[in-house]
Coordinates of N, CA and C in Angstrom, one line a residue:
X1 N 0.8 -1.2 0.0 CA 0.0 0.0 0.0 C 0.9 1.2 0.0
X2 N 0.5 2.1 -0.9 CA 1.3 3.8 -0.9 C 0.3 4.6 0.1
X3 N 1.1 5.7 0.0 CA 0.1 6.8 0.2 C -0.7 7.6 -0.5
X4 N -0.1 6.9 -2.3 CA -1.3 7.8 -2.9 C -0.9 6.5 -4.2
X5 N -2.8 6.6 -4.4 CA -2.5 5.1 -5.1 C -2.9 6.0 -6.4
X6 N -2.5 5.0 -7.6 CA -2.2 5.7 -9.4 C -3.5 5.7 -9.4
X7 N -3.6 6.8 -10.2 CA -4.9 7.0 -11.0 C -4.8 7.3 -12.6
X8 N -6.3 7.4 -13.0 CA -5.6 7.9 -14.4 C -7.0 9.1 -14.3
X9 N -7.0 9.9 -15.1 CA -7.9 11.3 -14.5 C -8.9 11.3 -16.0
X10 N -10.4 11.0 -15.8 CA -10.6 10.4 -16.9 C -11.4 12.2 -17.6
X11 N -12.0 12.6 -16.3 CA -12.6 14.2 -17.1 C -12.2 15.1 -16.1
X12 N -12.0 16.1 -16.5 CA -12.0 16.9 -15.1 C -13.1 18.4 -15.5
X13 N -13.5 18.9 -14.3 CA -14.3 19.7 -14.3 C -13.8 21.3 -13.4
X14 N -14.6 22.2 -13.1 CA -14.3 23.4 -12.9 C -14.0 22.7 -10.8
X15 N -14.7 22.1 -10.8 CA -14.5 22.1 -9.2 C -14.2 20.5 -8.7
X16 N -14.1 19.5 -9.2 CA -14.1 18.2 -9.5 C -13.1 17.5 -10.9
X17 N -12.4 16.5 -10.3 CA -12.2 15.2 -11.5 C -12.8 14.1 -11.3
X18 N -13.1 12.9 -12.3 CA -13.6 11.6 -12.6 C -12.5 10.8 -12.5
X19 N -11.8 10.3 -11.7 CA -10.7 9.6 -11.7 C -11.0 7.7 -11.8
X20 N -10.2 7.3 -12.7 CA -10.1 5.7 -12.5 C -8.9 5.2 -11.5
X21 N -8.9 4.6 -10.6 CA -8.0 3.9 -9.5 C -7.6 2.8 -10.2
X22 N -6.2 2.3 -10.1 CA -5.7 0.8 -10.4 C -6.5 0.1 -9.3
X23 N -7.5 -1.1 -9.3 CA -7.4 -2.2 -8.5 C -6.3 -2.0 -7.3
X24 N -7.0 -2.7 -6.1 CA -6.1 -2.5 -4.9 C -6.7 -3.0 -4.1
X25 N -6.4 -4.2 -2.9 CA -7.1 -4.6 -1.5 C -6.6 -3.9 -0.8
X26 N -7.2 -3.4 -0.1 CA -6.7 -2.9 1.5 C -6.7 -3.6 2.5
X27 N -8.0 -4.7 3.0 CA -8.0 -5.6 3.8 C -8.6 -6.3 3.1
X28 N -9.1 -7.9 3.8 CA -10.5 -8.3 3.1 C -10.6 -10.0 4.2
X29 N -11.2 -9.9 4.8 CA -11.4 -11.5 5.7 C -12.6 -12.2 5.5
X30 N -12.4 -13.5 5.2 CA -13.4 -14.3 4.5 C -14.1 -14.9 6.2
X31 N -15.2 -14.7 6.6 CA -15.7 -15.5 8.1 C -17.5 -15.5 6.9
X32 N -17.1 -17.2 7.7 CA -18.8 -17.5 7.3 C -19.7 -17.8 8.6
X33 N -20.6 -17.1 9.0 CA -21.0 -17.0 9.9 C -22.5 -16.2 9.8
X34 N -23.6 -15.5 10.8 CA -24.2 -15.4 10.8 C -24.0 -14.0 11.0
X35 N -24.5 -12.5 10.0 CA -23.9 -11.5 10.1 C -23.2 -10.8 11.4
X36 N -23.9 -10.8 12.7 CA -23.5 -10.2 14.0 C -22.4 -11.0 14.2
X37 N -22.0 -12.2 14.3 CA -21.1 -12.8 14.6 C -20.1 -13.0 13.8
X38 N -20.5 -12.7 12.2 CA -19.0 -12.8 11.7 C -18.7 -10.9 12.0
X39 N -19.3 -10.4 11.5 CA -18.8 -9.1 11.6 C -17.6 -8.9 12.9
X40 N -18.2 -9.6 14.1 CA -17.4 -9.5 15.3 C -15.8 -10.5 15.0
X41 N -16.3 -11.4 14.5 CA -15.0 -12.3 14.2 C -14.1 -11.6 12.9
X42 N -14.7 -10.9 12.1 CA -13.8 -10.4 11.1 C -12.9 -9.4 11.5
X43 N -13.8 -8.3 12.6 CA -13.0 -7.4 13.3 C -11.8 -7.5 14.2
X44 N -12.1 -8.9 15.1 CA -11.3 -9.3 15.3 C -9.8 -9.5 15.0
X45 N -10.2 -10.3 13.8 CA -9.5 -10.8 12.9 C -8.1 -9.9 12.4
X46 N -8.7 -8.9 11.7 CA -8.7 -7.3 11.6 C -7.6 -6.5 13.0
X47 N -8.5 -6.2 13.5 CA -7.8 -5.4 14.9 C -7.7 -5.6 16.0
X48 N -7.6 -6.9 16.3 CA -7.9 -7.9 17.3 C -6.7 -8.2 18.1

């Protein structure tokens, strides 16, 4: 992970751009569970 991930700048505007991001995970944990309980296990998982 950078601090500033590539883009490519697809329109830009007076106060705004349309940017496309390369693909990138930042996290991602697979829990198969029942939503309250995985959420708690993923967090876990995470920052646990």
């Amino acid at each position: 992970m950078t601090q500033r991930q590539e883009f490519q700048t697809l329109q830009t505007f007076n106060d705004f751009e349309i940017r496309e991001y390369a693909p990138c995970v930042i996290a991602e944990v697979r829990v198969t569970a029942d939503y309250s309980v995985a959420a708690s296990a993923a967090f876990g998982s995470l920052f646990g």
